[in-house]
Short mmCIF file of C-alpha atoms in Angstrom, two decimals:
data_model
loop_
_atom_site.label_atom_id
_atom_site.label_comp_id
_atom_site.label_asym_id
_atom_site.label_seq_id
_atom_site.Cartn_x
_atom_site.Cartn_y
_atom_site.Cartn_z
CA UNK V 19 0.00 0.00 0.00
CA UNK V 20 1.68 3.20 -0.79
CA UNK V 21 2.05 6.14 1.38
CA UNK V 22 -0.63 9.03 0.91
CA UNK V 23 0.99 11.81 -1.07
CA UNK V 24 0.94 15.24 0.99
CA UNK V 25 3.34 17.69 1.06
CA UNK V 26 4.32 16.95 4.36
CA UNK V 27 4.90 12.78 3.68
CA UNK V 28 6.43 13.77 0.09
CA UNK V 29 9.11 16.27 1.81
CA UNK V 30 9.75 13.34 4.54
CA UNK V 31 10.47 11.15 1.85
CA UNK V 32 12.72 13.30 -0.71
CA UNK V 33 15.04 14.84 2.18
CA UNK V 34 15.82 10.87 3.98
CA UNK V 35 16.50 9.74 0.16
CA UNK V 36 18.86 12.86 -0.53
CA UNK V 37 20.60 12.00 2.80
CA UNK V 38 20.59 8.09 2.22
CA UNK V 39 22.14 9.65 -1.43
CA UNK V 40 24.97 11.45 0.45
CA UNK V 41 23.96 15.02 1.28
CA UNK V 42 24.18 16.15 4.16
CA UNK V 43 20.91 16.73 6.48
CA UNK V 44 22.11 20.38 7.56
CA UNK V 45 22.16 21.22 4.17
CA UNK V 46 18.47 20.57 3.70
CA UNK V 47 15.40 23.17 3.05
CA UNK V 48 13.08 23.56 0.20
CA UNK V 49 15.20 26.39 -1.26
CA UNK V 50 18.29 24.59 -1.68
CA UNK V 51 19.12 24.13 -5.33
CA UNK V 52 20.29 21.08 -6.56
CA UNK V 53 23.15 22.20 -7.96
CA UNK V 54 24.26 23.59 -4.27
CA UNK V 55 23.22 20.35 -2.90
CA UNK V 56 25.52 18.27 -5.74
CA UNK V 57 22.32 15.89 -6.82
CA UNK V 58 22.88 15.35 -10.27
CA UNK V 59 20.79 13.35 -12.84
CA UNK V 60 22.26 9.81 -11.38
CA UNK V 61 21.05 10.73 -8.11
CA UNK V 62 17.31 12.30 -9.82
CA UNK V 63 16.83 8.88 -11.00
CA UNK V 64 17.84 7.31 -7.40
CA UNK V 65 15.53 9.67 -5.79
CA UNK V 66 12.62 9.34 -8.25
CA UNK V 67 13.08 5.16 -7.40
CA UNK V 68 12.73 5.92 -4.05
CA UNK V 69 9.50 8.07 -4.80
CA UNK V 70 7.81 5.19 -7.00
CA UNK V 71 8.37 2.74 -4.21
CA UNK V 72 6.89 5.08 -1.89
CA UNK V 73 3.78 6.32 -3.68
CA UNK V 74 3.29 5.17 -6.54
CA UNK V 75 4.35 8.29 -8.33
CA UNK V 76 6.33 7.79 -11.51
CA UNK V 77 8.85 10.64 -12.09
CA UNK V 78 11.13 10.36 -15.47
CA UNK V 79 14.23 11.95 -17.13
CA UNK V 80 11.74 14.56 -18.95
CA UNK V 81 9.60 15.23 -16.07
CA UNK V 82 12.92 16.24 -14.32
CA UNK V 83 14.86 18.31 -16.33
CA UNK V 84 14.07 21.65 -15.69
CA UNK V 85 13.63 21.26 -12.38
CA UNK V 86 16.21 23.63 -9.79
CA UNK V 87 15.24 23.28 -6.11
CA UNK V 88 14.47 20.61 -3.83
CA UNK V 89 11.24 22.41 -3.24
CA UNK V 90 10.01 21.49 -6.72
CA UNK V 91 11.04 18.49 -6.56
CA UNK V 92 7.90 17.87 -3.84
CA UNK V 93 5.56 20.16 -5.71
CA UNK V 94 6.33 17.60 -8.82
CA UNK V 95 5.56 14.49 -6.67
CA UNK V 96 2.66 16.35 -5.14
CA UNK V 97 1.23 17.27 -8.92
CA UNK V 98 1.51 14.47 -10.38
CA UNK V 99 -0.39 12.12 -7.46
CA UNK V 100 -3.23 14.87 -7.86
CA UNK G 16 66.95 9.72 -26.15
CA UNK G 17 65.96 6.19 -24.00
CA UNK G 18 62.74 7.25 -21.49
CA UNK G 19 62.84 5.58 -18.11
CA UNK G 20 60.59 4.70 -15.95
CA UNK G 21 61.04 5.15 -12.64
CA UNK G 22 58.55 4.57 -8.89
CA UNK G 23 57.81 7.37 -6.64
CA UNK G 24 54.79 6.75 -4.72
CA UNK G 25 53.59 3.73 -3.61
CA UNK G 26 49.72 2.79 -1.96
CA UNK G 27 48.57 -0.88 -0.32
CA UNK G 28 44.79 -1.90 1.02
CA UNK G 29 45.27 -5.61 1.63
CA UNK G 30 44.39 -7.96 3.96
CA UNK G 31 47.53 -7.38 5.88
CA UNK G 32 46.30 -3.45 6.69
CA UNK G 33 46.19 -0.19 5.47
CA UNK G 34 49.16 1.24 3.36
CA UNK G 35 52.25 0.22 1.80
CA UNK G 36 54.03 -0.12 5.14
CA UNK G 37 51.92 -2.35 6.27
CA UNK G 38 51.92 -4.61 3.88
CA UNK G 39 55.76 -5.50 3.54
CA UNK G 40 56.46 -4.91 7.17
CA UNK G 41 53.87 -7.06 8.47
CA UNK G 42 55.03 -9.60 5.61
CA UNK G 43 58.55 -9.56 6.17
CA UNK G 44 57.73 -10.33 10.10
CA UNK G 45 56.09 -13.66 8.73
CA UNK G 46 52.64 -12.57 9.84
CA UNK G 47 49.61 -13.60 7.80
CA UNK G 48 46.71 -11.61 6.85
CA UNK G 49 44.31 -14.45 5.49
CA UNK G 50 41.25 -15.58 8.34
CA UNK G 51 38.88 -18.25 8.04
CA UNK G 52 40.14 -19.23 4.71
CA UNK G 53 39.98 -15.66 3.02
CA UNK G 54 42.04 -12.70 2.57
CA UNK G 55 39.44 -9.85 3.47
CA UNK G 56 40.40 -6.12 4.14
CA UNK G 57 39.02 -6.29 7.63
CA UNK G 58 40.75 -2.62 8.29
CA UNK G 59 39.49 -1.03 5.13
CA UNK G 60 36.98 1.35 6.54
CA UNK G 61 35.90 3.18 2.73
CA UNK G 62 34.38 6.55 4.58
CA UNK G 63 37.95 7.25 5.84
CA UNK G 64 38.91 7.77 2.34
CA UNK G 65 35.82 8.48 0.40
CA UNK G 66 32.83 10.91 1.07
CA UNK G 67 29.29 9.15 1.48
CA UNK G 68 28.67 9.76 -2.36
CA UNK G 69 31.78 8.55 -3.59
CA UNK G 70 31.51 5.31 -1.61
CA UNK G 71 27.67 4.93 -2.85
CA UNK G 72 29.09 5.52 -6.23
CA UNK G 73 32.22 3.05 -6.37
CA UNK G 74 31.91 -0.75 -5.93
CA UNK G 75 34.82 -2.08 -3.36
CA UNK G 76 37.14 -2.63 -5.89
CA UNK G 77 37.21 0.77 -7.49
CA UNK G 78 36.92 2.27 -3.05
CA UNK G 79 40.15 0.53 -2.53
CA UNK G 80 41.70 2.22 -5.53
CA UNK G 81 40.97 5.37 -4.90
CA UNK G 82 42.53 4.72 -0.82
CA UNK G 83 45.49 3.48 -2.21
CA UNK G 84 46.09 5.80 -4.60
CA UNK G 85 45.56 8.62 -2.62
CA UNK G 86 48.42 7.30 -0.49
CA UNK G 87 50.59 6.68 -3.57
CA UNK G 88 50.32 10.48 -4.78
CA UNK G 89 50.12 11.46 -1.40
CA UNK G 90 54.00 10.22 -1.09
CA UNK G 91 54.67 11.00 -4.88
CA UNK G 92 53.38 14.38 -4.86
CA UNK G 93 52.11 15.57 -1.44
CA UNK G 94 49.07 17.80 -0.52
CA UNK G 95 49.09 19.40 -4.26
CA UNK G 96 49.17 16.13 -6.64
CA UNK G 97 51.37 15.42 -8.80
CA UNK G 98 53.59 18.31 -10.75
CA UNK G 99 52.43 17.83 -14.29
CA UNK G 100 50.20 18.89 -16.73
CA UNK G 101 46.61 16.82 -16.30
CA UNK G 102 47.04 16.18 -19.70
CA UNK G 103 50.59 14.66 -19.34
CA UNK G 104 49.14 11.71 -16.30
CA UNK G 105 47.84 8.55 -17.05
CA UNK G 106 46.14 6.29 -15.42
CA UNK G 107 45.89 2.48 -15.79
CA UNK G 108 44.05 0.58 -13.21
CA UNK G 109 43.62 -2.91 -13.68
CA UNK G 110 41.12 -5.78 -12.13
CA UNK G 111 40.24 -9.60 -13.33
CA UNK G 112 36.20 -9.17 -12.36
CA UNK G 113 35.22 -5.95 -11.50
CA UNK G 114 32.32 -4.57 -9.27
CA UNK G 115 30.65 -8.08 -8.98
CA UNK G 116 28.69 -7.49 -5.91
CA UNK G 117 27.09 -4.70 -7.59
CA UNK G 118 25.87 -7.48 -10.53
CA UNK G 119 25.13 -10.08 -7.87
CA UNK G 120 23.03 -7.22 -6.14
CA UNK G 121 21.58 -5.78 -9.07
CA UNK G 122 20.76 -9.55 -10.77
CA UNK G 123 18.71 -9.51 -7.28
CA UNK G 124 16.76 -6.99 -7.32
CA UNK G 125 16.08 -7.77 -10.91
CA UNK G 126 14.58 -11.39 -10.17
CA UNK G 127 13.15 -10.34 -6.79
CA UNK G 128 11.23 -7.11 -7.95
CA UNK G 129 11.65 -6.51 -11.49
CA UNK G 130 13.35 -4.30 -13.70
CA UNK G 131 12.31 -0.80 -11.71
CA UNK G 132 14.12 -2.19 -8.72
CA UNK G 133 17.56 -1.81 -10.63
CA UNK G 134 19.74 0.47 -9.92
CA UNK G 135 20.57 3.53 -12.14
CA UNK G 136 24.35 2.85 -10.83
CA UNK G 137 24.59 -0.61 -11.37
CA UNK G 138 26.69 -0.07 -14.90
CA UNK G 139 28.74 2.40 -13.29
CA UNK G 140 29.45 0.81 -10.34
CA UNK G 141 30.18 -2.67 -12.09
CA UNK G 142 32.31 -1.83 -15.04
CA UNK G 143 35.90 -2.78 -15.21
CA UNK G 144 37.58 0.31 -16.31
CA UNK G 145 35.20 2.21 -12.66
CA UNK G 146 38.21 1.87 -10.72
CA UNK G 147 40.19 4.06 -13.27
CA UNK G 148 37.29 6.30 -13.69
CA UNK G 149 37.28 7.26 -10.47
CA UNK G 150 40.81 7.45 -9.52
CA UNK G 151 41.32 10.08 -12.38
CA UNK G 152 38.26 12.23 -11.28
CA UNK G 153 39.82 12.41 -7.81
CA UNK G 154 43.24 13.23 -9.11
CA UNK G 155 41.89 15.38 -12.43
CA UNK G 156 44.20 13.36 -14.47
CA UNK G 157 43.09 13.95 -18.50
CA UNK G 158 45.96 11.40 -20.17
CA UNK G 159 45.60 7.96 -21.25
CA UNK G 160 43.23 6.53 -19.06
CA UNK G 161 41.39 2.64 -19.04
CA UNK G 162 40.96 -0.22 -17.22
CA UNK G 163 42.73 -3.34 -17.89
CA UNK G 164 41.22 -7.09 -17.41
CA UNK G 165 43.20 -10.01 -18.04
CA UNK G 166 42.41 -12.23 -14.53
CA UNK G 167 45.27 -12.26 -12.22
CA UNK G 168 47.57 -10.68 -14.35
CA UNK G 169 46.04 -7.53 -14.64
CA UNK G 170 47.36 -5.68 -12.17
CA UNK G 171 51.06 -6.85 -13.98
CA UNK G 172 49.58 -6.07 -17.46
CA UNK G 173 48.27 -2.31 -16.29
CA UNK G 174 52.08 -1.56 -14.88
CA UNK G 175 53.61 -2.55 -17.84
CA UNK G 176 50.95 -0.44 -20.17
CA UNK G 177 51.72 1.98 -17.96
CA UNK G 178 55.70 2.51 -18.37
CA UNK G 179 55.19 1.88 -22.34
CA UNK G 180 52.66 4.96 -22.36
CA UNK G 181 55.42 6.95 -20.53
CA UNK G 182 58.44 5.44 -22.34
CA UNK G 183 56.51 5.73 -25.46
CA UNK G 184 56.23 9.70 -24.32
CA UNK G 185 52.57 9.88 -24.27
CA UNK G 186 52.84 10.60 -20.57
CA UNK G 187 55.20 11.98 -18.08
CA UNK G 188 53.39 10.15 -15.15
CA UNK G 189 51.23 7.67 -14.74
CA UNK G 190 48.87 6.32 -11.52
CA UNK G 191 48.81 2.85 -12.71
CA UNK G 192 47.72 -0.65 -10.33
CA UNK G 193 45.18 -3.04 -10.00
CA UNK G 194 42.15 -3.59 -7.76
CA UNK G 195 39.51 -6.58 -6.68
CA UNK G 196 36.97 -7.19 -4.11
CA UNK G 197 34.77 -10.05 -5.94
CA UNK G 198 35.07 -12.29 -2.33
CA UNK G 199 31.34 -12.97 -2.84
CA UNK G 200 28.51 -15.62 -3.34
CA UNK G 201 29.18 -16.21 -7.29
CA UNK G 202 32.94 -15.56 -7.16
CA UNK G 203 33.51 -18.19 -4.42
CA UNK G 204 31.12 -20.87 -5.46
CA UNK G 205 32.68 -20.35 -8.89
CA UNK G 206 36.51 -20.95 -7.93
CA UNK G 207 35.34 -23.52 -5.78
CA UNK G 208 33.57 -25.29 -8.75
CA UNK G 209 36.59 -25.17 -10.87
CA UNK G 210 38.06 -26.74 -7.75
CA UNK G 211 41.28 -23.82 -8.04
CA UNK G 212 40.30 -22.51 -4.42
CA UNK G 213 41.90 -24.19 -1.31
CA UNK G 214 39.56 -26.60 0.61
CA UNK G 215 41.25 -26.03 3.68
CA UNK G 216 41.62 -22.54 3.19
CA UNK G 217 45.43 -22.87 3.61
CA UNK G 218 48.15 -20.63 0.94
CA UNK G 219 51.39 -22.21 1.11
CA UNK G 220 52.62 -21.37 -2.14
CA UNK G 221 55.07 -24.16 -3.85
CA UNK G 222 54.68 -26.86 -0.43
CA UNK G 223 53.94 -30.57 -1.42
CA UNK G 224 50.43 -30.32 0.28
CA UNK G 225 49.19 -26.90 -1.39
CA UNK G 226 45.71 -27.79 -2.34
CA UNK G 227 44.66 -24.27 -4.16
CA UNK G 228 44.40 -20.52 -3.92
CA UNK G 229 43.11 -18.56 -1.03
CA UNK G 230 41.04 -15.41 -2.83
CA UNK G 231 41.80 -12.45 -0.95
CA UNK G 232 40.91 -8.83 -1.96
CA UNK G 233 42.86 -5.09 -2.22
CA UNK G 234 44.10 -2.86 -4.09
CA UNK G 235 47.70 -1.65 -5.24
CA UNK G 236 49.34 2.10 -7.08
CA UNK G 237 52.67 2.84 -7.97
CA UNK G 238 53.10 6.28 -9.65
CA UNK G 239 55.19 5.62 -12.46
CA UNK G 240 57.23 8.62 -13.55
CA UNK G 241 59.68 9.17 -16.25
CA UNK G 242 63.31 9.55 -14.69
CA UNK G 243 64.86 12.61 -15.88
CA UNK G 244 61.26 14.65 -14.92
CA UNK G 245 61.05 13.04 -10.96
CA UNK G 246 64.74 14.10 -10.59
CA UNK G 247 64.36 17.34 -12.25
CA UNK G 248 61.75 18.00 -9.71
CA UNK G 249 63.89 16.46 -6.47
CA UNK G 250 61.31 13.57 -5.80
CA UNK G 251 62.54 11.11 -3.94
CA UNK G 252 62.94 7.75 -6.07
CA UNK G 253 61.44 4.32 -4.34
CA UNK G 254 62.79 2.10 -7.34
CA UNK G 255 63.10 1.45 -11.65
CA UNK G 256 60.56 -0.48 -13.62
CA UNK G 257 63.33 -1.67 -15.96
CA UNK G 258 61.91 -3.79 -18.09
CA UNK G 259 58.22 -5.62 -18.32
CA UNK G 260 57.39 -8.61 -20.29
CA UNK G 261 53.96 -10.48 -22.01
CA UNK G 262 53.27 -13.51 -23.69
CA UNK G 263 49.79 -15.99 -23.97
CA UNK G 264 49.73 -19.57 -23.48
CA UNK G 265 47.47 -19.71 -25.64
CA UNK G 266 47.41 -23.69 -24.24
CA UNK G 267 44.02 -23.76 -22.16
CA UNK G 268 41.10 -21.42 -20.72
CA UNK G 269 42.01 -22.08 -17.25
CA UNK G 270 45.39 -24.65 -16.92
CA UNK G 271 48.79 -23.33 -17.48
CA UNK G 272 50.96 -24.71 -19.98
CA UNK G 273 52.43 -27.23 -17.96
CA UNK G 274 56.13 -26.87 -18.77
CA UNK G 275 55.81 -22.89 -18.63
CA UNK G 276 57.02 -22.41 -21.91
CA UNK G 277 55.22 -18.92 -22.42
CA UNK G 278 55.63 -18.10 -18.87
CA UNK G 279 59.45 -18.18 -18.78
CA UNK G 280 59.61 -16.77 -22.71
CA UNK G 281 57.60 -13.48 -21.04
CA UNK G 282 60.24 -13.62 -18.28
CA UNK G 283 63.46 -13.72 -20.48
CA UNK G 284 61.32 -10.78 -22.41
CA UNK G 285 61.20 -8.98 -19.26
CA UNK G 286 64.94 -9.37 -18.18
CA UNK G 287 65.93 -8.43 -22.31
CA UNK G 288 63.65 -5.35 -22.04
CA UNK G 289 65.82 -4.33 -19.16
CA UNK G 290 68.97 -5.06 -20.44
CA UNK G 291 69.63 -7.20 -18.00
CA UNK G 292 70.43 -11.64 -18.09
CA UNK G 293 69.39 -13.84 -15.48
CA UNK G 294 72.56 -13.34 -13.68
CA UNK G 295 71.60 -10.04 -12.32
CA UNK G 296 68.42 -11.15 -11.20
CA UNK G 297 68.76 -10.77 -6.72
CA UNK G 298 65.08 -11.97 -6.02
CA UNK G 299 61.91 -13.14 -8.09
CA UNK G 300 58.65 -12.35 -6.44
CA UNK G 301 56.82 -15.30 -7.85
CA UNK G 302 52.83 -15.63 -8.90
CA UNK G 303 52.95 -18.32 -6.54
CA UNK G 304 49.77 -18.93 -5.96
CA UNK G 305 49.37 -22.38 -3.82
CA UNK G 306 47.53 -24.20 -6.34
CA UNK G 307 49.09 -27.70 -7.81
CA UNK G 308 49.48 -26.56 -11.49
CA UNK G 309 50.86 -22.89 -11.46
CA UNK G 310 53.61 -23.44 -8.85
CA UNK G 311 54.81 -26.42 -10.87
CA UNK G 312 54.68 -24.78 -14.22
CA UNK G 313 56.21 -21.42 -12.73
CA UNK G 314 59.28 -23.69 -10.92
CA UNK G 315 59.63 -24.82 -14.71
CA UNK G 316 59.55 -21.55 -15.84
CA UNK G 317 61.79 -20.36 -13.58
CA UNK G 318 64.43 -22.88 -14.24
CA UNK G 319 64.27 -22.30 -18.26
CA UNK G 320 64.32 -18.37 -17.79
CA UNK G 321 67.18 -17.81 -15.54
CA UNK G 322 69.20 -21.20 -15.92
CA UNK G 323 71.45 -22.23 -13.35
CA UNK G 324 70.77 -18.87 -11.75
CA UNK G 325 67.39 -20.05 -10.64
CA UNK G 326 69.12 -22.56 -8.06
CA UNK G 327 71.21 -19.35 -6.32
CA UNK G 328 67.94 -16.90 -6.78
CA UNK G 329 65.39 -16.57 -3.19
CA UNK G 330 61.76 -16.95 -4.40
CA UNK G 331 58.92 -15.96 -2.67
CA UNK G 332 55.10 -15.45 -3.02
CA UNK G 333 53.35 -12.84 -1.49
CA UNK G 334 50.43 -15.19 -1.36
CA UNK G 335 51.24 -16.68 1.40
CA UNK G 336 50.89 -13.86 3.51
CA UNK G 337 47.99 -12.45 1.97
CA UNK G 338 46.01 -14.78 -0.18
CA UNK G 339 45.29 -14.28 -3.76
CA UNK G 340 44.04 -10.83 -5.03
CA UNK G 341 43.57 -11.66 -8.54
CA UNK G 342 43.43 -8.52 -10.22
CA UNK G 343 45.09 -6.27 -8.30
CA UNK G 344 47.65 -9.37 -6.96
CA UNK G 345 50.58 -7.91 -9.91
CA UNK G 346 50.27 -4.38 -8.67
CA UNK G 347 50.64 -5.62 -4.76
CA UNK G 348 53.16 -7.53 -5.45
CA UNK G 349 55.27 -5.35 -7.92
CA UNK G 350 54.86 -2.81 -4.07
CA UNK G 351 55.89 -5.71 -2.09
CA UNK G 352 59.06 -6.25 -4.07
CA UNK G 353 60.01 -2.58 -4.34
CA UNK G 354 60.11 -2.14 -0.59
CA UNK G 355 61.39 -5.94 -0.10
CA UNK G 356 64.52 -4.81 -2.50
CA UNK G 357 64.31 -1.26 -0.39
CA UNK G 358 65.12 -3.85 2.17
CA UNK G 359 67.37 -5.43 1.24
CA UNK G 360 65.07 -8.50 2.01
CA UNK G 361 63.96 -11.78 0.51
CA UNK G 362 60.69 -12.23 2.52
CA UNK G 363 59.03 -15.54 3.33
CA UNK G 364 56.90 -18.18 1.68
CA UNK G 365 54.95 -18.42 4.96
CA UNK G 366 53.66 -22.08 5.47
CA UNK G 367 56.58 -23.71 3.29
CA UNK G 368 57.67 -26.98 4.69
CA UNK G 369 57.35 -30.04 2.65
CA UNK G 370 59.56 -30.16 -0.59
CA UNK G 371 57.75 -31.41 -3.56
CA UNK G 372 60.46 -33.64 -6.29
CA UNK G 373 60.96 -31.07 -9.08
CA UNK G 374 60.28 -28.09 -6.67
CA UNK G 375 63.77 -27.23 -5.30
CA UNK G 376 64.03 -23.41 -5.55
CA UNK G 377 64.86 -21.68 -2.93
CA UNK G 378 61.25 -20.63 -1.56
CA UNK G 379 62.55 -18.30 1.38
CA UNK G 380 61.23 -21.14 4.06
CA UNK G 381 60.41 -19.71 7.66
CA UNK G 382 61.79 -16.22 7.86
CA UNK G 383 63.19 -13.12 5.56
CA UNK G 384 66.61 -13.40 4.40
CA UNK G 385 69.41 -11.01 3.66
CA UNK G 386 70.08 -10.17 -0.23
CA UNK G 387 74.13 -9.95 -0.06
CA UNK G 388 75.01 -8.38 -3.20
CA UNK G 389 77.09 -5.50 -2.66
CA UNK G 390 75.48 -2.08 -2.02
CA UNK G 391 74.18 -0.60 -5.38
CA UNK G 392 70.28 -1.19 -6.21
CA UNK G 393 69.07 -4.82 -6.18
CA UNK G 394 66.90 -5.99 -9.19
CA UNK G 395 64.09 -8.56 -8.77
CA UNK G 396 61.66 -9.91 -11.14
CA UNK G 397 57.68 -10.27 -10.16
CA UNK G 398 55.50 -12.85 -12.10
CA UNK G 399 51.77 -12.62 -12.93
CA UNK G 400 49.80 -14.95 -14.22
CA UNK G 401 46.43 -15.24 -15.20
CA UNK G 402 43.40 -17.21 -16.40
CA UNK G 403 43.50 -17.40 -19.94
CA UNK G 404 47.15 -18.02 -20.50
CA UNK G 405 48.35 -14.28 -19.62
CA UNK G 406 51.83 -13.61 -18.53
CA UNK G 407 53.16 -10.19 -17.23
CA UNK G 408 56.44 -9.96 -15.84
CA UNK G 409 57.69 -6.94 -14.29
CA UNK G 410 61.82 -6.81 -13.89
CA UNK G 411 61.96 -3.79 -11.21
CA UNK G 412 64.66 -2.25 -9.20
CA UNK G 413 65.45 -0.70 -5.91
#
């Protein structure tokens, strides 16, 4: 059964799979840009594995490319479950 | 104008410890690194050497090349790397397997969950040429740069690539070894299978009861350098890759060629390339791996390479002490024979007691021994040999 998508459960979710991905939890907020945060597209596709387990919510290469902050990273999850 | 090649930085993870040091000083004390019938790093910690990413993003073989190379252009270079233009460093890293636990994992996940549950990674982590990859990124070296994968002579094979991309004056430097850490379920059912693994999980190389190979893992770097740059910048000199050596059974897939034909061919090649004849040879550092067929075919070797020198000449396999590391066995050893000649040491085929007829070399029985030969550098030569038929022999100095 796969976790209900909220903001809240989504942002739970994306900032233990960044740390289990090697950033560092300090580093954290939704502002933080990727780039800052050294997630590249290797760890995007980590992370969106980790968000398809979760909830069901299947994120690919496209859906991903524009996309600058850790913040809309969650909005995207968030989105597309809705 | 002749390039040589010349060693200035040296860096060990093997089952004896961290570091170079380690590894011959623990050796040359007699004291064996191989537990419960393996040869695992138990001291190789990866986050002392790697951030969290880099160790999520490097399979053990390629974590224990990037430790041991730090330490090799740690001593070559110091704090700021080595002198050179990026463009002007190499790097050759060899291994026989690769990131197999990362397969065996992945190959999991596959049958277990299904193709979603595999790991965006898993290429990276398992290719062979990773462990290069990764030791250049750290080091931002731009030169020739590849893995190389010929079993347990690749670690031999990437050393002598190495000085021919420097000699051949391609390079100025190169960060050239050989890593493996396949100790896992496939690996060891495998070896076992082909019944080349020791059932009683005991290495004594060249004994009448050896009964196979104990697999061990690690890593090994030399930085390679050509001579007239390392002394025009003052670095201090650890020892000469004079000469290097390779020939192919072709004879078998997995058995040597029983009389070592090819084996002591790539050996004379090795002593020629040097300029050297068997005479001058103070110490072979033998492949020596504890299994029935190679030490016999090597002793043959041996004996047809270097003649009636091969009676006088101490011989002794690193094996012993730390089991076999396959792929990255050639570079350990070509280390352990640099600092052995440093020595001025033969050091011990631990475990050597019974004499097998036709295996009367002097295997370096009990404890190291003194090399008496006046007080200029020493020259040794280090075998490799691998599945397939591959020989590599290294002729080195120090």
């Amino acid at each position: 059964m796969a976790t209900a998508v909220t903001a809240e459960n989504v942002e739970k979710v994306i900032f233990d799979g960044l740390v289990e991905l090697g950033t560092e939890r300090d580093q954290l907020a939704r502002e933080a840009t990727l780039e800052d945060l050294d997630v590249d597209s290797l760890d995007l596709v980590e992370l969106a594995q980790i968000v398809e387990d979760e909830f069901g919510v299947e994120l690919r290469g496209d859906d991903v490319k524009d996309v600058k902050t850790v913040g809309q990273v969650i909005d995207l999850v968030v989105s597309k479950a809705g | 104008m002749t390039r040589r090649v010349v060693i200035t930085g040296v860096g060990a993870v093997t089952p004896l410890g961290i570091g170079a040091a380690t590894l011959i000083e623990r050796w040359a004390a007699g004291e064996c690194g191989i537990e419960d019938g393996l040869g695992l790093c138990r001291d190789f910690d990866p986050l002392e050497f790697l951030s969290k990413k880099e160790a999520r993003r490097a399979d053990r073989f390629a974590q224990m090349a990037i430790a041991a190379a730090a330490e090799a252009v740690g001593q070559a270079g110091g704090e700021d790397g080595l002198p050179y233009e990026p463009h002007r460093v190499g790097c050759v890293i060899g291994t026989g397997i690769g990131g197999l636990p990362s397969l065996e994992e992945n190959q999991r996940k596959l049958i277990e969950r299904g193709e979603k549950a595999v790991s965006p990674l898993a290429v990276p982590l398992m290719m062979g040429n990773a462990a290069a990859a990764a030791v250049a990124m750290r080091h931002e070296l731009h030169g020739h740069c590849y893995g190389v994968v010929s079993a347990c002579a690749a670690g031999a094979h990437a050393l002598g690539d190495a000085s021919r991309i420097i000699r051949a004056g391609d390079a100025d430097a190169v960060v050239a070894g050989g890593a493996e850490a396949a100790i896992t379920g496939v690996a060891t059912a495998a070896f076992g299978a082909m019944e080349a693994t020791s059932p009683t999980g005991i290495s004594r190389p060249f004994d009448a009861r050896r009964d196979g190979f104990v697999i061990g893992e690690g890593a090994g770097v030399l930085i390679l350098e050509e001579k007239q740059a390392a002394e025009a910048r003052g670095a201090e000199i650890l020892g000469e890759l004079l000469g290097y050596g390779a020939t192919c059974d072709a004879f078998h897939l997995t058995a040597p060629q029983p009389e070592g034909t090819e084996a002591a061919r790539a050996i004379g090649l090795a002593l020629a390339d040097a300029g050297l004849s068997a005479v001058d040879v103070d110490y072979v550092n033998a492949h020596g791996t504890s299994t029935p067929l190679n030490d016999r075919a090597e002793t043959m070797a041996l004996k047809a390479a270097l003649g009636e020198r091969a009676a006088d000449v101490p011989v002794s396999s690193t094996k012993s002490a730390i089991g076999h590391l396959l792929g990255a066995a050639g570079a350990v050893e070509a280390i352990a024979t640099v600092e052995a000649l440093r020595r001025r040491i033969a050091p011990p085929t631990l475990g050597w007691e019974e004499a097998e007829e036709g295996l009367d070399l002097d295997y370096v029985p009990g404890a190291a021994k003194p090399i008496e030969n006046g007080d200029g550098p020493l020259v040794a030569i280090s075998d490799s040999f691998g599945f397939g038929g591959h020989n590599a022999v290294l002729c080195l100095s120090a």
